[in-house]
Amino acid sequence: MNASPSLVATNVTRAFGRRQVLRGVSFHAYPGEMIGIVGENGAGKTTLLRIVAGLLPASGGHVEVHGRLGYCPQEPQIHAALTVAQNLEWFGAAYRMRDPGPATALMERLAFEQYRHVLVRDLSGGTRQKLNLVLALMHAPTVLLLDEPYQGFDWETYQRFWALAEESRRAGQTIVIISHLFYELGRFNRVLRLRDGVVETEPTA
């Protein structure tokens, strides 16, 4: 590719006590590229994403992210005692966003704008996950990290998610998604399999 990578991981290692989860993970991700990360349970997929997001220190190696970062964890990290709108306002302030328009547009795309004034603790799991996704996307990140972002989605919302992801990729966003579903692999430009603490590139459909 002619463009410079927006994400570079170099020889990333991570141990938990004597258990070496990541043994030297290296990969590049470029603007307009969607990468899938797959692997068995316990292979270190979420650990790797948390290190890239800056939420967990690596034992060795380093990560470079060029541009704004968005992270959607598997478990929603949102304030249950606040409404959807209040969560959007809180994150918008953290992102220094003055215009609520992008968040509103994403809510409409994912069809949950009617829950704007509902407390998060009263939402279904699928609707919480929609909010989780919007909070990761609303500031138009350069690099977007998604850890199985569609947990709890119905089929229609699942399709809306992939349409949104593809639009974002075509607009130049770098997207890294942890997936467990074999039939999704053809959606990615590259698939990286975590095995024995390192990554292997697998063919896509």
PDB file of N, CA, C and O in Angstrom, residues 82-144:
ATOM      1  N   LEU A  82     -27.106   6.950  34.203  1.00  0.00           N
ATOM      2  CA  LEU A  82     -27.388   8.089  33.331  1.00  0.00           C
ATOM      3  C   LEU A  82     -28.273   7.651  32.172  1.00  0.00           C
ATOM      4  O   LEU A  82     -28.353   6.464  31.840  1.00  0.00           O
ATOM      5  N   THR A  83     -28.921   8.600  31.546  1.00  0.00           N
ATOM      6  CA  THR A  83     -29.697   8.302  30.348  1.00  0.00           C
ATOM      7  C   THR A  83     -28.761   8.145  29.157  1.00  0.00           C
ATOM      8  O   THR A  83     -27.573   8.466  29.223  1.00  0.00           O
ATOM      9  N   VAL A  84     -29.318   7.660  28.056  1.00  0.00           N
ATOM     10  CA  VAL A  84     -28.544   7.563  26.812  1.00  0.00           C
ATOM     11  C   VAL A  84     -28.009   8.939  26.435  1.00  0.00           C
ATOM     12  O   VAL A  84     -26.824   9.096  26.113  1.00  0.00           O
ATOM     13  N   ALA A  85     -28.869   9.959  26.465  1.00  0.00           N
ATOM     14  CA  ALA A  85     -28.458  11.312  26.091  1.00  0.00           C
ATOM     15  C   ALA A  85     -27.344  11.826  27.000  1.00  0.00           C
ATOM     16  O   ALA A  85     -26.398  12.481  26.531  1.00  0.00           O
ATOM     17  N   GLN A  86     -27.431  11.548  28.277  1.00  0.00           N
ATOM     18  CA  GLN A  86     -26.405  12.011  29.215  1.00  0.00           C
ATOM     19  C   GLN A  86     -25.072  11.320  28.958  1.00  0.00           C
ATOM     20  O   GLN A  86     -24.018  11.939  29.075  1.00  0.00           O
ATOM     21  N   ASN A  87     -25.109  10.029  28.605  1.00  0.00           N
ATOM     22  CA  ASN A  87     -23.879   9.332  28.239  1.00  0.00           C
ATOM     23  C   ASN A  87     -23.254   9.961  27.001  1.00  0.00           C
ATOM     24  O   ASN A  87     -22.041  10.159  26.939  1.00  0.00           O
ATOM     25  N   LEU A  88     -24.091  10.287  26.021  1.00  0.00           N
ATOM     26  CA  LEU A  88     -23.587  10.917  24.804  1.00  0.00           C
ATOM     27  C   LEU A  88     -22.975  12.280  25.108  1.00  0.00           C
ATOM     28  O   LEU A  88     -21.916  12.628  24.561  1.00  0.00           O
ATOM     29  N   GLU A  89     -23.614  13.030  25.981  1.00  0.00           N
ATOM     30  CA  GLU A  89     -23.081  14.345  26.361  1.00  0.00           C
ATOM     31  C   GLU A  89     -21.757  14.206  27.100  1.00  0.00           C
ATOM     32  O   GLU A  89     -20.812  14.963  26.863  1.00  0.00           O
ATOM     33  N   TRP A  90     -21.673  13.224  27.990  1.00  0.00           N
ATOM     34  CA  TRP A  90     -20.469  13.022  28.796  1.00  0.00           C
ATOM     35  C   TRP A  90     -19.290  12.638  27.912  1.00  0.00           C
ATOM     36  O   TRP A  90     -18.201  13.191  28.021  1.00  0.00           O
ATOM     37  N   PHE A  91     -19.527  11.676  26.999  1.00  0.00           N
ATOM     38  CA  PHE A  91     -18.459  11.274  26.089  1.00  0.00           C
ATOM     39  C   PHE A  91     -18.142  12.379  25.088  1.00  0.00           C
ATOM     40  O   PHE A  91     -16.983  12.575  24.719  1.00  0.00           O
ATOM     41  N   GLY A  92     -19.159  13.102  24.642  1.00  0.00           N
ATOM     42  CA  GLY A  92     -18.925  14.213  23.725  1.00  0.00           C
ATOM     43  C   GLY A  92     -18.024  15.265  24.332  1.00  0.00           C
ATOM     44  O   GLY A  92     -17.139  15.815  23.663  1.00  0.00           O
ATOM     45  N   ALA A  93     -18.214  15.542  25.623  1.00  0.00           N
ATOM     46  CA  ALA A  93     -17.345  16.505  26.309  1.00  0.00           C
ATOM     47  C   ALA A  93     -15.920  15.972  26.383  1.00  0.00           C
ATOM     48  O   ALA A  93     -14.950  16.712  26.197  1.00  0.00           O
ATOM     49  N   ALA A  94     -15.784  14.665  26.645  1.00  0.00           N
ATOM     50  CA  ALA A  94     -14.446  14.064  26.705  1.00  0.00           C
ATOM     51  C   ALA A  94     -13.750  14.134  25.353  1.00  0.00           C
ATOM     52  O   ALA A  94     -12.532  14.332  25.279  1.00  0.00           O
ATOM     53  N   TYR A  95     -14.527  13.987  24.272  1.00  0.00           N
ATOM     54  CA  TYR A  95     -13.971  14.080  22.924  1.00  0.00           C
ATOM     55  C   TYR A  95     -13.838  15.528  22.436  1.00  0.00           C
ATOM     56  O   TYR A  95     -13.372  15.774  21.330  1.00  0.00           O
ATOM     57  N   ARG A  96     -14.311  16.489  23.255  1.00  0.00           N
ATOM     58  CA  ARG A  96     -14.317  17.907  22.889  1.00  0.00           C
ATOM     59  C   ARG A  96     -15.149  18.157  21.629  1.00  0.00           C
ATOM     60  O   ARG A  96     -14.773  18.928  20.753  1.00  0.00           O
ATOM     61  N   MET A  97     -16.289  17.491  21.578  1.00  0.00           N
ATOM     62  CA  MET A  97     -17.211  17.662  20.462  1.00  0.00           C
ATOM     63  C   MET A  97     -18.244  18.731  20.812  1.00  0.00           C
ATOM     64  O   MET A  97     -18.852  18.668  21.872  1.00  0.00           O
ATOM     65  N   ARG A  98     -18.437  19.666  19.926  1.00  0.00           N
ATOM     66  CA  ARG A  98     -19.442  20.705  20.134  1.00  0.00           C
ATOM     67  C   ARG A  98     -20.753  20.397  19.412  1.00  0.00           C
ATOM     68  O   ARG A  98     -21.797  20.931  19.782  1.00  0.00           O
ATOM     69  N   ASP A  99     -20.676  19.553  18.400  1.00  0.00           N
ATOM     70  CA  ASP A  99     -21.841  19.257  17.581  1.00  0.00           C
ATOM     71  C   ASP A  99     -22.366  17.863  17.917  1.00  0.00           C
ATOM     72  O   ASP A  99     -21.661  16.872  17.717  1.00  0.00           O
ATOM     73  N   PRO A 100     -23.597  17.742  18.432  1.00  0.00           N
ATOM     74  CA  PRO A 100     -24.152  16.423  18.739  1.00  0.00           C
ATOM     75  C   PRO A 100     -24.669  15.691  17.509  1.00  0.00           C
ATOM     76  O   PRO A 100     -25.114  14.543  17.603  1.00  0.00           O
ATOM     77  N   GLY A 101     -24.598  16.348  16.351  1.00  0.00           N
ATOM     78  CA  GLY A 101     -25.156  15.777  15.126  1.00  0.00           C
ATOM     79  C   GLY A 101     -24.632  14.395  14.772  1.00  0.00           C
ATOM     80  O   GLY A 101     -25.426  13.497  14.441  1.00  0.00           O
ATOM     81  N   PRO A 102     -23.316  14.153  14.829  1.00  0.00           N
ATOM     82  CA  PRO A 102     -22.818  12.818  14.471  1.00  0.00           C
ATOM     83  C   PRO A 102     -23.378  11.703  15.349  1.00  0.00           C
ATOM     84  O   PRO A 102     -23.720  10.631  14.847  1.00  0.00           O
ATOM     85  N   ALA A 103     -23.501  11.958  16.647  1.00  0.00           N
ATOM     86  CA  ALA A 103     -24.048  10.942  17.541  1.00  0.00           C
ATOM     87  C   ALA A 103     -25.521  10.690  17.226  1.00  0.00           C
ATOM     88  O   ALA A 103     -25.971   9.539  17.197  1.00  0.00           O
ATOM     89  N   THR A 104     -26.261  11.748  16.973  1.00  0.00           N
ATOM     90  CA  THR A 104     -27.681  11.607  16.633  1.00  0.00           C
ATOM     91  C   THR A 104     -27.854  10.811  15.346  1.00  0.00           C
ATOM     92  O   THR A 104     -28.719   9.925  15.251  1.00  0.00           O
ATOM     93  N   ALA A 105     -27.011  11.098  14.352  1.00  0.00           N
ATOM     94  CA  ALA A 105     -27.092  10.382  13.078  1.00  0.00           C
ATOM     95  C   ALA A 105     -26.804   8.895  13.256  1.00  0.00           C
ATOM     96  O   ALA A 105     -27.466   8.041  12.652  1.00  0.00           O
ATOM     97  N   LEU A 106     -25.844   8.568  14.112  1.00  0.00           N
ATOM     98  CA  LEU A 106     -25.524   7.166  14.365  1.00  0.00           C
ATOM     99  C   LEU A 106     -26.667   6.465  15.090  1.00  0.00           C
ATOM    100  O   LEU A 106     -26.978   5.304  14.799  1.00  0.00           O
ATOM    101  N   MET A 107     -27.299   7.150  16.036  1.00  0.00           N
ATOM    102  CA  MET A 107     -28.452   6.569  16.723  1.00  0.00           C
ATOM    103  C   MET A 107     -29.563   6.251  15.730  1.00  0.00           C
ATOM    104  O   MET A 107     -30.209   5.198  15.817  1.00  0.00           O
ATOM    105  N   GLU A 108     -29.768   7.148  14.783  1.00  0.00           N
ATOM    106  CA  GLU A 108     -30.805   6.924  13.779  1.00  0.00           C
ATOM    107  C   GLU A 108     -30.441   5.746  12.879  1.00  0.00           C
ATOM    108  O   GLU A 108     -31.309   4.926  12.530  1.00  0.00           O
ATOM    109  N   ARG A 109     -29.165   5.628  12.513  1.00  0.00           N
ATOM    110  CA  ARG A 109     -28.728   4.517  11.678  1.00  0.00           C
ATOM    111  C   ARG A 109     -28.938   3.179  12.374  1.00  0.00           C
ATOM    112  O   ARG A 109     -29.280   2.182  11.737  1.00  0.00           O
ATOM    113  N   LEU A 110     -28.739   3.170  13.693  1.00  0.00           N
ATOM    114  CA  LEU A 110     -28.881   1.932  14.451  1.00  0.00           C
ATOM    115  C   LEU A 110     -30.264   1.777  15.070  1.00  0.00           C
ATOM    116  O   LEU A 110     -30.532   0.812  15.793  1.00  0.00           O
ATOM    117  N   ALA A 111     -31.141   2.730  14.774  1.00  0.00           N
ATOM    118  CA  ALA A 111     -32.570   2.647  15.126  1.00  0.00           C
ATOM    119  C   ALA A 111     -32.821   2.503  16.622  1.00  0.00           C
ATOM    120  O   ALA A 111     -33.544   1.622  17.075  1.00  0.00           O
ATOM    121  N   PHE A 112     -32.244   3.424  17.416  1.00  0.00           N
ATOM    122  CA  PHE A 112     -32.599   3.430  18.838  1.00  0.00           C
ATOM    123  C   PHE A 112     -32.720   4.849  19.382  1.00  0.00           C
ATOM    124  O   PHE A 112     -32.620   5.075  20.585  1.00  0.00           O
ATOM    125  N   GLU A 113     -33.007   5.827  18.502  1.00  0.00           N
ATOM    126  CA  GLU A 113     -33.118   7.210  18.953  1.00  0.00           C
ATOM    127  C   GLU A 113     -34.283   7.416  19.915  1.00  0.00           C
ATOM    128  O   GLU A 113     -34.296   8.365  20.708  1.00  0.00           O
ATOM    129  N   GLN A 114     -35.278   6.506  19.894  1.00  0.00           N
ATOM    130  CA  GLN A 114     -36.424   6.630  20.798  1.00  0.00           C
ATOM    131  C   GLN A 114     -36.043   6.380  22.256  1.00  0.00           C
ATOM    132  O   GLN A 114     -36.816   6.662  23.167  1.00  0.00           O
ATOM    133  N   TYR A 115     -34.821   5.858  22.495  1.00  0.00           N
ATOM    134  CA  TYR A 115     -34.366   5.577  23.854  1.00  0.00           C
ATOM    135  C   TYR A 115     -33.480   6.684  24.423  1.00  0.00           C
ATOM    136  O   TYR A 115     -32.861   6.507  25.474  1.00  0.00           O
ATOM    137  N   ARG A 116     -33.453   7.818  23.764  1.00  0.00           N
ATOM    138  CA  ARG A 116     -32.548   8.901  24.139  1.00  0.00           C
ATOM    139  C   ARG A 116     -32.667   9.279  25.611  1.00  0.00           C
ATOM    140  O   ARG A 116     -31.657   9.557  26.274  1.00  0.00           O
ATOM    141  N   HIS A 117     -33.867   9.296  26.149  1.00  0.00           N
ATOM    142  CA  HIS A 117     -34.065   9.759  27.523  1.00  0.00           C
ATOM    143  C   HIS A 117     -34.327   8.615  28.514  1.00  0.00           C
ATOM    144  O   HIS A 117     -34.831   8.843  29.620  1.00  0.00           O
ATOM    145  N   VAL A 118     -33.946   7.413  28.121  1.00  0.00           N
ATOM    146  CA  VAL A 118     -34.109   6.240  28.985  1.00  0.00           C
ATOM    147  C   VAL A 118     -32.802   5.992  29.731  1.00  0.00           C
ATOM    148  O   VAL A 118     -31.712   6.128  29.174  1.00  0.00           O
ATOM    149  N   LEU A 119     -32.926   5.626  31.023  1.00  0.00           N
ATOM    150  CA  LEU A 119     -31.736   5.270  31.787  1.00  0.00           C
ATOM    151  C   LEU A 119     -31.090   4.016  31.201  1.00  0.00           C
ATOM    152  O   LEU A 119     -31.788   3.067  30.815  1.00  0.00           O
ATOM    153  N   VAL A 120     -29.768   4.008  31.151  1.00  0.00           N
ATOM    154  CA  VAL A 120     -29.053   2.873  30.578  1.00  0.00           C
ATOM    155  C   VAL A 120     -29.394   1.579  31.308  1.00  0.00           C
ATOM    156  O   VAL A 120     -29.513   0.515  30.686  1.00  0.00           O
ATOM    157  N   ARG A 121     -29.578   1.631  32.618  1.00  0.00           N
ATOM    158  CA  ARG A 121     -29.864   0.409  33.376  1.00  0.00           C
ATOM    159  C   ARG A 121     -31.202  -0.208  32.979  1.00  0.00           C
ATOM    160  O   ARG A 121     -31.448  -1.389  33.264  1.00  0.00           O
ATOM    161  N   ASP A 122     -32.063   0.547  32.316  1.00  0.00           N
ATOM    162  CA  ASP A 122     -33.360   0.037  31.885  1.00  0.00           C
ATOM    163  C   ASP A 122     -33.358  -0.455  30.436  1.00  0.00           C
ATOM    164  O   ASP A 122     -34.396  -0.896  29.931  1.00  0.00           O
ATOM    165  N   LEU A 123     -32.217  -0.389  29.773  1.00  0.00           N
ATOM    166  CA  LEU A 123     -32.131  -0.803  28.376  1.00  0.00           C
ATOM    167  C   LEU A 123     -31.894  -2.309  28.274  1.00  0.00           C
ATOM    168  O   LEU A 123     -31.321  -2.932  29.164  1.00  0.00           O
ATOM    169  N   SER A 124     -32.293  -2.887  27.146  1.00  0.00           N
ATOM    170  CA  SER A 124     -31.949  -4.278  26.860  1.00  0.00           C
ATOM    171  C   SER A 124     -30.456  -4.372  26.551  1.00  0.00           C
ATOM    172  O   SER A 124     -29.786  -3.363  26.267  1.00  0.00           O
ATOM    173  N   GLY A 125     -29.925  -5.592  26.592  1.00  0.00           N
ATOM    174  CA  GLY A 125     -28.510  -5.778  26.295  1.00  0.00           C
ATOM    175  C   GLY A 125     -28.148  -5.326  24.892  1.00  0.00           C
ATOM    176  O   GLY A 125     -27.092  -4.718  24.678  1.00  0.00           O
ATOM    177  N   GLY A 126     -29.017  -5.598  23.923  1.00  0.00           N
ATOM    178  CA  GLY A 126     -28.745  -5.192  22.548  1.00  0.00           C
ATOM    179  C   GLY A 126     -28.707  -3.688  22.381  1.00  0.00           C
ATOM    180  O   GLY A 126     -27.867  -3.146  21.652  1.00  0.00           O
ATOM    181  N   THR A 127     -29.615  -2.980  23.078  1.00  0.00           N
ATOM    182  CA  THR A 127     -29.643  -1.522  22.975  1.00  0.00           C
ATOM    183  C   THR A 127     -28.444  -0.909  23.688  1.00  0.00           C
ATOM    184  O   THR A 127     -27.870   0.082  23.229  1.00  0.00           O
ATOM    185  N   ARG A 128     -28.025  -1.503  24.782  1.00  0.00           N
ATOM    186  CA  ARG A 128     -26.793  -1.031  25.439  1.00  0.00           C
ATOM    187  C   ARG A 128     -25.599  -1.161  24.486  1.00  0.00           C
ATOM    188  O   ARG A 128     -24.736  -0.292  24.438  1.00  0.00           O
ATOM    189  N   GLN A 129     -25.582  -2.267  23.752  1.00  0.00           N
ATOM    190  CA  GLN A 129     -24.469  -2.469  22.836  1.00  0.00           C
ATOM    191  C   GLN A 129     -24.506  -1.466  21.684  1.00  0.00           C
ATOM    192  O   GLN A 129     -23.461  -1.031  21.195  1.00  0.00           O
ATOM    193  N   LYS A 130     -25.700  -1.075  21.258  1.00  0.00           N
ATOM    194  CA  LYS A 130     -25.806  -0.023  20.244  1.00  0.00           C
ATOM    195  C   LYS A 130     -25.190   1.275  20.762  1.00  0.00           C
ATOM    196  O   LYS A 130     -24.436   1.953  20.048  1.00  0.00           O
ATOM    197  N   LEU A 131     -25.520   1.620  22.005  1.00  0.00           N
ATOM    198  CA  LEU A 131     -24.950   2.828  22.606  1.00  0.00           C
ATOM    199  C   LEU A 131     -23.437   2.696  22.726  1.00  0.00           C
ATOM    200  O   LEU A 131     -22.695   3.640  22.430  1.00  0.00           O
ATOM    201  N   ASN A 132     -22.971   1.532  23.137  1.00  0.00           N
ATOM    202  CA  ASN A 132     -21.538   1.260  23.245  1.00  0.00           C
ATOM    203  C   ASN A 132     -20.835   1.536  21.919  1.00  0.00           C
ATOM    204  O   ASN A 132     -19.758   2.143  21.859  1.00  0.00           O
ATOM    205  N   LEU A 133     -21.457   1.109  20.833  1.00  0.00           N
ATOM    206  CA  LEU A 133     -20.891   1.301  19.501  1.00  0.00           C
ATOM    207  C   LEU A 133     -20.892   2.771  19.103  1.00  0.00           C
ATOM    208  O   LEU A 133     -19.907   3.289  18.561  1.00  0.00           O
ATOM    209  N   VAL A 134     -21.997   3.462  19.366  1.00  0.00           N
ATOM    210  CA  VAL A 134     -22.074   4.887  19.034  1.00  0.00           C
ATOM    211  C   VAL A 134     -21.012   5.684  19.782  1.00  0.00           C
ATOM    212  O   VAL A 134     -20.370   6.581  19.219  1.00  0.00           O
ATOM    213  N   LEU A 135     -20.781   5.351  21.044  1.00  0.00           N
ATOM    214  CA  LEU A 135     -19.769   6.064  21.829  1.00  0.00           C
ATOM    215  C   LEU A 135     -18.371   5.881  21.252  1.00  0.00           C
ATOM    216  O   LEU A 135     -17.515   6.752  21.377  1.00  0.00           O
ATOM    217  N   ALA A 136     -18.127   4.737  20.606  1.00  0.00           N
ATOM    218  CA  ALA A 136     -16.829   4.495  19.975  1.00  0.00           C
ATOM    219  C   ALA A 136     -16.702   5.186  18.631  1.00  0.00           C
ATOM    220  O   ALA A 136     -15.594   5.530  18.202  1.00  0.00           O
ATOM    221  N   LEU A 137     -17.833   5.419  17.962  1.00  0.00           N
ATOM    222  CA  LEU A 137     -17.827   5.952  16.596  1.00  0.00           C
ATOM    223  C   LEU A 137     -18.064   7.452  16.499  1.00  0.00           C
ATOM    224  O   LEU A 137     -17.696   8.069  15.497  1.00  0.00           O
ATOM    225  N   MET A 138     -18.683   8.050  17.498  1.00  0.00           N
ATOM    226  CA  MET A 138     -19.251   9.395  17.351  1.00  0.00           C
ATOM    227  C   MET A 138     -18.224  10.476  17.052  1.00  0.00           C
ATOM    228  O   MET A 138     -18.564  11.504  16.451  1.00  0.00           O
ATOM    229  N   HIS A 139     -16.967  10.289  17.431  1.00  0.00           N
ATOM    230  CA  HIS A 139     -15.955  11.317  17.191  1.00  0.00           C
ATOM    231  C   HIS A 139     -15.136  11.052  15.930  1.00  0.00           C
ATOM    232  O   HIS A 139     -14.077  11.651  15.721  1.00  0.00           O
ATOM    233  N   ALA A 140     -15.650  10.152  15.058  1.00  0.00           N
ATOM    234  CA  ALA A 140     -15.011   9.845  13.779  1.00  0.00           C
ATOM    235  C   ALA A 140     -13.543   9.470  13.953  1.00  0.00           C
ATOM    236  O   ALA A 140     -12.641  10.135  13.445  1.00  0.00           O
ATOM    237  N   PRO A 141     -13.273   8.368  14.671  1.00  0.00           N
ATOM    238  CA  PRO A 141     -11.884   7.990  14.921  1.00  0.00           C
ATOM    239  C   PRO A 141     -11.161   7.581  13.643  1.00  0.00           C
ATOM    240  O   PRO A 141     -11.773   7.090  12.694  1.00  0.00           O
ATOM    241  N   THR A 142      -9.863   7.766  13.649  1.00  0.00           N
ATOM    242  CA  THR A 142      -9.028   7.321  12.540  1.00  0.00           C
ATOM    243  C   THR A 142      -8.859   5.811  12.579  1.00  0.00           C
ATOM    244  O   THR A 142      -8.867   5.139  11.546  1.00  0.00           O
ATOM    245  N   VAL A 143      -8.683   5.285  13.797  1.00  0.00           N
ATOM    246  CA  VAL A 143      -8.521   3.847  14.020  1.00  0.00           C
ATOM    247  C   VAL A 143      -9.633   3.392  14.959  1.00  0.00           C
ATOM    248  O   VAL A 143      -9.791   3.946  16.052  1.00  0.00           O
ATOM    249  N   LEU A 144     -10.384   2.389  14.539  1.00  0.00           N
ATOM    250  CA  LEU A 144     -11.518   1.894  15.322  1.00  0.00           C
ATOM    251  C   LEU A 144     -11.272   0.446  15.706  1.00  0.00           C
ATOM    252  O   LEU A 144     -11.053  -0.417  14.841  1.00  0.00           O
TER     253      LEU A 144
END
